[in-house]
Amino acid sequence: MTIDIKIEKTTSPKTKPETKGLVFGSKFTDHMFILDYDHGQGWHDPRIVPYQNISMDPAAKVFHYGQTIFEGLKAYLTEDGRILMFRPTKNIERLNLSNERLSIPEIDPELALEALRQLVLIDKEWIPEGEGTSLYIRPFVIATEAALGVAPSLQYKFMIILSPVAAYYAEGINPVKIYVESKYVRAVPGGVGTAKTAGNYAAGLKAQEGATELGYSQVMWLDGVHRKYIEEVGSMNVFFKIDGTVVTPALNGSILHGITRDSIIQLLKHWEIPVEERQLSIDELEEASRSGKLEEAFGTGTAAVISPIGELNWQGEKLTINEGKTGELSAKLYETLTGIQKGAIEDPFGWTLEVK
Amino acid sequence: MTIDIKIEKTTSPKTKPETKGLVFGSKFTDHMFILDYDHGQGWHDPRIVPYQNISMDPAAKVFHYGQTIFEGLKAYLTEDGRILMFRPTKNIERLNLSNERLSIPEIDPELALEALRQLVLIDKEWIPEGEGTSLYIRPFVIATEAALGVAPSLQYKFMIILSPVAAYYAEGINPVKIYVESKYVRAVPGGVGTAKTAGNYAAGLKAQEGATELGYSQVMWLDGVHRKYIEEVGSMNVFFKIDGTVVTPALNGSILHGITRDSIIQLLKHWEIPVEERQLSIDELEEASRSGKLEEAFGTGTAAVISPIGELNWQGEKLTINEGKTGELSAKLYETLTGIQKGAIEDPFGWTLEVK
Ligand SMILES: Cc1ncc(COP(=O)(O)O)c(C=O)c1O
Ligand SMILES: Cc1ncc(COP(=O)(O)O)c(C=O)c1O
């Protein structure tokens, strides 16, 4: 199969922003990818066009019934000028898992990959140079049918937009303080927690606001049934080093199957560091902290890669982790993973895909 | 305070559709209302303009993080040509409760009511005539800021669109068959189930598809914690007449505070029919059905008003209710409520608001 993506280049390229101090996801490149879906016709008309507003009927289903999913991945510029994408096929796989859960028609993975490649190439001048920088890639699907009945849309748009991002940590990785949320719930088995869909993020805003007010940077979510098992941190998966073993919540039907999470687990196994995917309660964590066995904690996600946790606030009690400093393992994981992503160190897993 | 809504009338009015056979929410009137929000400035520029597409940045937060809420209410044309809205202030109250949960800034209730009135008046020719017809009113808020950080938007649009609707039941009210959902979950305490926000509806699509395939018109949701207490039916609240007493699930933090639900409860109390808001398990319902005490069941919501339930499928077992026919009480509630809404019978509760 040949994939034919129509290309219309911009005639008025934008000025590229200074990378330093760039706020995450605030600037977008010169082009975007669009693919339309119409019931009966399927996905059609893949095209790259100048980045521009889209015209939407106010009755479009995405506005009312939230039928939408997204992905997030990154492209990196190596020291020697090559462009690498990190595990894009995993993102495309998850894109279609999310589609399935949200009753959105599947997208041809080959077409999606080709769209990613071509769009990144066209806007390759936008990939920032330097330590910790990258081009954030945001594929997403929205339901565009103008109809107020609660039913899957008969029309969709699959789009990809690109945003240059600065180093997440201006001066090396820095531990964050996390508020363990006991009032609000993010997701529950049987719900949509495993899908990367808009509603999950809307549901988290209120808790996040509360945490920010108290001086915490994110919340840690507990499960919605027992309200005691650890799920995620903000929009990251989470790992704890307890007495030499790395523990992360198992994929239980309500947490996102993070690609960074998967990479970390593979790295740890590769290094022969014991790692467990299992249920982990906040009580166990508190106990481990009290007895001095909670050695490190960190969140994982595409945006920050590794985000060390220096403090957990659980119902007013402050559990300080590794004296509030970045742990040795966290630092090593960060350096290795970002090294692989940037092509600075060898990639024994075949995770990076060169775009050319 | 005077509320100044700028009005731009259409110069090319659309042809009004035949009411008969009109699909719910598929046609829209000539005008719409818009109010903008910008951080630092607040809500501003209320205006009525010709119904038209809106121009959205692909990075608008509503597409990615689902920060959006909506309402649904109706305006009716009486036999003597007056226009009545049904309990609009309740909808505006709930609109702001949803806003609060979704970290969206509050909207002035007086401005919202005035917007509803003026928009309905401008498009009053669109209100269908005849039994069971109405003008469906859809207020909604969408987050419009173009930024990919997960945080409340700094910009929003509050809009109102109108859609003429045919009688929900072409030939009188007809019982529906309902599939009791045991795999998927709609909402959970601590989540956003009490808010009218897009993500709740997206989360329900998959279950609805399954029910449709099996020949059922809606699913009945069980609670997400114990997976046994009854919550709602599709996007309606639900009532059961058991041994002479009407029982409906209590407002427990995961179901929507339906305005029809509230009206039904008030009507039943007015008639001195025993009504209970409490926890009700599927087991109790099954037992009541077996012993012949499950006398009637119906869903309630703005769209259908009353939707009698003739059969429940619970894990393959079919519970037939009132021989699959509309119950006496269901019929009486339907006639009374629609009578009040249409101004055909007296409104002892002050529920209707004349628009002039
Ligand atoms: C809710 C949630 N959890 C975890 C993650 C981490 O996933 P990934 O490592 O694939 O970026 C994300 C996305 O970034 C997320 O949105
Ligand atoms: C989930 C849900 N439950 C119940 C209802 C019924 O609410 P109301 O009677 O206010 O229309 C609705 C809305 O119509 C709804 O969306």
PDB file of C-alpha atoms in Angstrom, chain B residues 32-186:
ATOM      1  CA  MET B  32     -27.230  31.384  18.685  1.00  0.00           C
ATOM      2  CA  PHE B  33     -25.978  33.123  21.804  1.00  0.00           C
ATOM      3  CA  ILE B  34     -22.291  33.630  22.630  1.00  0.00           C
ATOM      4  CA  LEU B  35     -20.504  34.991  25.692  1.00  0.00           C
ATOM      5  CA  ASP B  36     -16.712  35.090  25.908  1.00  0.00           C
ATOM      6  CA  TYR B  37     -14.446  34.693  28.882  1.00  0.00           C
ATOM      7  CA  ASP B  38     -10.896  35.897  29.122  1.00  0.00           C
ATOM      8  CA  HIS B  39      -8.737  35.552  32.200  1.00  0.00           C
ATOM      9  CA  GLY B  40      -8.436  38.928  33.896  1.00  0.00           C
ATOM     10  CA  GLN B  41     -11.439  40.311  32.054  1.00  0.00           C
ATOM     11  CA  GLY B  42     -14.166  37.875  33.097  1.00  0.00           C
ATOM     12  CA  TRP B  43     -17.215  37.002  31.001  1.00  0.00           C
ATOM     13  CA  HIS B  44     -17.836  39.634  28.334  1.00  0.00           C
ATOM     14  CA  ASP B  45     -19.563  40.530  25.095  1.00  0.00           C
ATOM     15  CA  PRO B  46     -22.914  38.756  25.304  1.00  0.00           C
ATOM     16  CA  ARG B  47     -24.355  38.585  21.805  1.00  0.00           C
ATOM     17  CA  ILE B  48     -26.882  36.853  19.626  1.00  0.00           C
ATOM     18  CA  VAL B  49     -25.622  36.140  16.128  1.00  0.00           C
ATOM     19  CA  PRO B  50     -26.711  34.028  13.161  1.00  0.00           C
ATOM     20  CA  TYR B  51     -26.153  30.302  13.802  1.00  0.00           C
ATOM     21  CA  GLN B  52     -22.733  29.621  12.343  1.00  0.00           C
ATOM     22  CA  ASN B  53     -19.575  27.618  12.697  1.00  0.00           C
ATOM     23  CA  ILE B  54     -17.029  28.755  15.233  1.00  0.00           C
ATOM     24  CA  SER B  55     -13.330  29.040  14.525  1.00  0.00           C
ATOM     25  CA  MET B  56     -11.222  26.979  16.938  1.00  0.00           C
ATOM     26  CA  ASP B  57      -7.502  26.592  17.398  1.00  0.00           C
ATOM     27  CA  PRO B  58      -6.658  22.859  17.140  1.00  0.00           C
ATOM     28  CA  ALA B  59      -4.906  23.205  20.496  1.00  0.00           C
ATOM     29  CA  ALA B  60      -8.088  24.471  22.214  1.00  0.00           C
ATOM     30  CA  LYS B  61      -8.301  22.796  25.612  1.00  0.00           C
ATOM     31  CA  VAL B  62     -11.785  21.403  25.078  1.00  0.00           C
ATOM     32  CA  PHE B  63     -10.409  19.065  22.388  1.00  0.00           C
ATOM     33  CA  HIS B  64      -7.661  17.698  24.604  1.00  0.00           C
ATOM     34  CA  TYR B  65      -8.734  17.954  28.225  1.00  0.00           C
ATOM     35  CA  GLY B  66     -12.523  17.971  27.955  1.00  0.00           C
ATOM     36  CA  GLN B  67     -13.109  21.061  30.051  1.00  0.00           C
ATOM     37  CA  THR B  68     -16.721  21.613  29.052  1.00  0.00           C
ATOM     38  CA  ILE B  69     -20.185  21.428  30.575  1.00  0.00           C
ATOM     39  CA  PHE B  70     -23.708  21.674  29.205  1.00  0.00           C
ATOM     40  CA  GLU B  71     -27.373  21.926  30.028  1.00  0.00           C
ATOM     41  CA  GLY B  72     -30.596  20.815  28.371  1.00  0.00           C
ATOM     42  CA  LEU B  73     -34.042  22.318  28.778  1.00  0.00           C
ATOM     43  CA  LYS B  74     -37.090  23.052  26.691  1.00  0.00           C
ATOM     44  CA  ALA B  75     -39.425  25.812  25.595  1.00  0.00           C
ATOM     45  CA  TYR B  76     -43.014  24.962  24.661  1.00  0.00           C
ATOM     46  CA  LEU B  77     -45.729  26.640  22.654  1.00  0.00           C
ATOM     47  CA  THR B  78     -49.098  26.590  24.413  1.00  0.00           C
ATOM     48  CA  GLU B  79     -52.430  26.089  22.663  1.00  0.00           C
ATOM     49  CA  ASP B  80     -53.113  29.817  23.039  1.00  0.00           C
ATOM     50  CA  GLY B  81     -49.761  30.803  21.558  1.00  0.00           C
ATOM     51  CA  ARG B  82     -47.758  31.615  24.689  1.00  0.00           C
ATOM     52  CA  ILE B  83     -44.156  30.459  25.112  1.00  0.00           C
ATOM     53  CA  LEU B  84     -43.224  28.626  28.302  1.00  0.00           C
ATOM     54  CA  MET B  85     -39.830  27.540  29.551  1.00  0.00           C
ATOM     55  CA  PHE B  86     -39.763  24.751  32.130  1.00  0.00           C
ATOM     56  CA  ARG B  87     -37.793  25.514  35.326  1.00  0.00           C
ATOM     57  CA  PRO B  88     -34.979  27.390  33.563  1.00  0.00           C
ATOM     58  CA  THR B  89     -33.521  28.716  36.816  1.00  0.00           C
ATOM     59  CA  LYS B  90     -32.917  25.125  37.963  1.00  0.00           C
ATOM     60  CA  ASN B  91     -30.901  24.500  34.825  1.00  0.00           C
ATOM     61  CA  ILE B  92     -28.902  27.662  35.351  1.00  0.00           C
ATOM     62  CA  GLU B  93     -28.245  26.614  38.937  1.00  0.00           C
ATOM     63  CA  ARG B  94     -26.995  23.214  37.762  1.00  0.00           C
ATOM     64  CA  LEU B  95     -24.955  24.872  35.001  1.00  0.00           C
ATOM     65  CA  ASN B  96     -22.991  26.691  37.676  1.00  0.00           C
ATOM     66  CA  LEU B  97     -22.648  23.564  39.824  1.00  0.00           C
ATOM     67  CA  SER B  98     -21.146  21.827  36.807  1.00  0.00           C
ATOM     68  CA  ASN B  99     -18.924  24.857  36.174  1.00  0.00           C
ATOM     69  CA  GLU B 100     -17.695  24.691  39.754  1.00  0.00           C
ATOM     70  CA  ARG B 101     -16.790  20.999  39.485  1.00  0.00           C
ATOM     71  CA  LEU B 102     -14.967  21.540  36.200  1.00  0.00           C
ATOM     72  CA  SER B 103     -13.035  24.624  37.400  1.00  0.00           C
ATOM     73  CA  ILE B 104     -14.912  26.867  34.945  1.00  0.00           C
ATOM     74  CA  PRO B 105     -15.728  30.404  36.115  1.00  0.00           C
ATOM     75  CA  GLU B 106     -19.300  31.029  37.255  1.00  0.00           C
ATOM     76  CA  ILE B 107     -21.775  32.617  34.871  1.00  0.00           C
ATOM     77  CA  ASP B 108     -24.127  35.346  36.112  1.00  0.00           C
ATOM     78  CA  PRO B 109     -27.494  33.536  36.460  1.00  0.00           C
ATOM     79  CA  GLU B 110     -29.436  36.649  35.476  1.00  0.00           C
ATOM     80  CA  LEU B 111     -27.440  37.071  32.308  1.00  0.00           C
ATOM     81  CA  ALA B 112     -27.909  33.400  31.471  1.00  0.00           C
ATOM     82  CA  LEU B 113     -31.683  33.653  31.955  1.00  0.00           C
ATOM     83  CA  GLU B 114     -31.875  36.811  29.891  1.00  0.00           C
ATOM     84  CA  ALA B 115     -29.862  35.145  27.140  1.00  0.00           C
ATOM     85  CA  LEU B 116     -32.262  32.177  27.136  1.00  0.00           C
ATOM     86  CA  ARG B 117     -35.281  34.477  26.935  1.00  0.00           C
ATOM     87  CA  GLN B 118     -33.975  36.698  24.173  1.00  0.00           C
ATOM     88  CA  LEU B 119     -32.678  33.844  22.055  1.00  0.00           C
ATOM     89  CA  VAL B 120     -35.921  31.879  22.339  1.00  0.00           C
ATOM     90  CA  LEU B 121     -37.905  35.003  21.445  1.00  0.00           C
ATOM     91  CA  ILE B 122     -35.798  35.742  18.379  1.00  0.00           C
ATOM     92  CA  ASP B 123     -36.272  32.213  17.114  1.00  0.00           C
ATOM     93  CA  LYS B 124     -39.802  31.753  18.407  1.00  0.00           C
ATOM     94  CA  GLU B 125     -41.115  30.854  14.953  1.00  0.00           C
ATOM     95  CA  TRP B 126     -39.035  27.700  15.297  1.00  0.00           C
ATOM     96  CA  ILE B 127     -40.978  26.350  18.279  1.00  0.00           C
ATOM     97  CA  PRO B 128     -43.002  23.493  16.821  1.00  0.00           C
ATOM     98  CA  GLU B 129     -46.738  23.278  17.330  1.00  0.00           C
ATOM     99  CA  GLY B 130     -48.554  20.224  18.523  1.00  0.00           C
ATOM    100  CA  GLU B 131     -48.617  17.416  21.059  1.00  0.00           C
ATOM    101  CA  GLY B 132     -45.257  16.432  22.460  1.00  0.00           C
ATOM    102  CA  THR B 133     -43.204  18.917  20.453  1.00  0.00           C
ATOM    103  CA  SER B 134     -40.863  21.540  21.849  1.00  0.00           C
ATOM    104  CA  LEU B 135     -37.801  23.646  21.277  1.00  0.00           C
ATOM    105  CA  TYR B 136     -34.794  21.972  22.867  1.00  0.00           C
ATOM    106  CA  ILE B 137     -32.365  24.478  24.386  1.00  0.00           C
ATOM    107  CA  ARG B 138     -28.696  23.582  24.718  1.00  0.00           C
ATOM    108  CA  PRO B 139     -26.505  25.950  26.752  1.00  0.00           C
ATOM    109  CA  PHE B 140     -22.863  24.868  26.941  1.00  0.00           C
ATOM    110  CA  VAL B 141     -19.398  26.071  27.896  1.00  0.00           C
ATOM    111  CA  ILE B 142     -16.177  25.097  26.128  1.00  0.00           C
ATOM    112  CA  ALA B 143     -12.557  25.816  27.047  1.00  0.00           C
ATOM    113  CA  THR B 144     -10.986  27.646  24.124  1.00  0.00           C
ATOM    114  CA  GLU B 145      -7.464  28.515  25.228  1.00  0.00           C
ATOM    115  CA  ALA B 146      -4.897  27.093  22.802  1.00  0.00           C
ATOM    116  CA  ALA B 147      -2.439  25.435  25.171  1.00  0.00           C
ATOM    117  CA  LEU B 148      -1.545  21.828  25.903  1.00  0.00           C
ATOM    118  CA  GLY B 149      -0.788  22.105  29.610  1.00  0.00           C
ATOM    119  CA  VAL B 150      -3.270  20.244  31.843  1.00  0.00           C
ATOM    120  CA  ALA B 151      -4.691  23.209  33.774  1.00  0.00           C
ATOM    121  CA  PRO B 152      -7.949  25.166  33.738  1.00  0.00           C
ATOM    122  CA  SER B 153      -8.321  27.195  30.560  1.00  0.00           C
ATOM    123  CA  LEU B 154      -7.804  30.952  30.591  1.00  0.00           C
ATOM    124  CA  GLN B 155     -10.473  31.375  27.905  1.00  0.00           C
ATOM    125  CA  TYR B 156     -13.986  30.019  27.434  1.00  0.00           C
ATOM    126  CA  LYS B 157     -17.074  30.409  25.323  1.00  0.00           C
ATOM    127  CA  PHE B 158     -20.577  30.059  26.757  1.00  0.00           C
ATOM    128  CA  MET B 159     -23.029  29.385  23.954  1.00  0.00           C
ATOM    129  CA  ILE B 160     -26.703  28.554  23.551  1.00  0.00           C
ATOM    130  CA  ILE B 161     -28.109  26.754  20.532  1.00  0.00           C
ATOM    131  CA  LEU B 162     -31.704  25.740  19.861  1.00  0.00           C
ATOM    132  CA  SER B 163     -33.153  22.703  18.148  1.00  0.00           C
ATOM    133  CA  PRO B 164     -36.820  22.035  17.318  1.00  0.00           C
ATOM    134  CA  VAL B 165     -37.870  18.549  18.414  1.00  0.00           C
ATOM    135  CA  ALA B 166     -40.718  16.276  17.429  1.00  0.00           C
ATOM    136  CA  ALA B 167     -42.813  14.273  19.881  1.00  0.00           C
ATOM    137  CA  TYR B 168     -40.451  11.806  21.548  1.00  0.00           C
ATOM    138  CA  TYR B 169     -43.006   9.046  21.164  1.00  0.00           C
ATOM    139  CA  ALA B 170     -44.674   9.132  17.771  1.00  0.00           C
ATOM    140  CA  GLU B 171     -47.712   7.276  19.109  1.00  0.00           C
ATOM    141  CA  GLY B 172     -48.048   7.792  22.845  1.00  0.00           C
ATOM    142  CA  ILE B 173     -45.509   6.679  25.395  1.00  0.00           C
ATOM    143  CA  ASN B 174     -44.025   3.264  24.826  1.00  0.00           C
ATOM    144  CA  PRO B 175     -42.051   1.122  27.256  1.00  0.00           C
ATOM    145  CA  VAL B 176     -38.416   0.465  26.468  1.00  0.00           C
ATOM    146  CA  LYS B 177     -36.198  -2.529  27.165  1.00  0.00           C
ATOM    147  CA  ILE B 178     -33.169  -1.849  29.341  1.00  0.00           C
ATOM    148  CA  TYR B 179     -29.939  -3.798  29.696  1.00  0.00           C
ATOM    149  CA  VAL B 180     -28.420  -3.761  33.197  1.00  0.00           C
ATOM    150  CA  GLU B 181     -24.741  -3.030  32.665  1.00  0.00           C
ATOM    151  CA  SER B 182     -22.296  -5.150  34.646  1.00  0.00           C
ATOM    152  CA  LYS B 183     -19.032  -4.504  32.795  1.00  0.00           C
ATOM    153  CA  TYR B 184     -18.821  -0.749  32.293  1.00  0.00           C
ATOM    154  CA  VAL B 185     -19.226   2.008  34.870  1.00  0.00           C
ATOM    155  CA  ARG B 186     -20.497   5.543  34.277  1.00  0.00           C
TER     156      ARG B 186
END
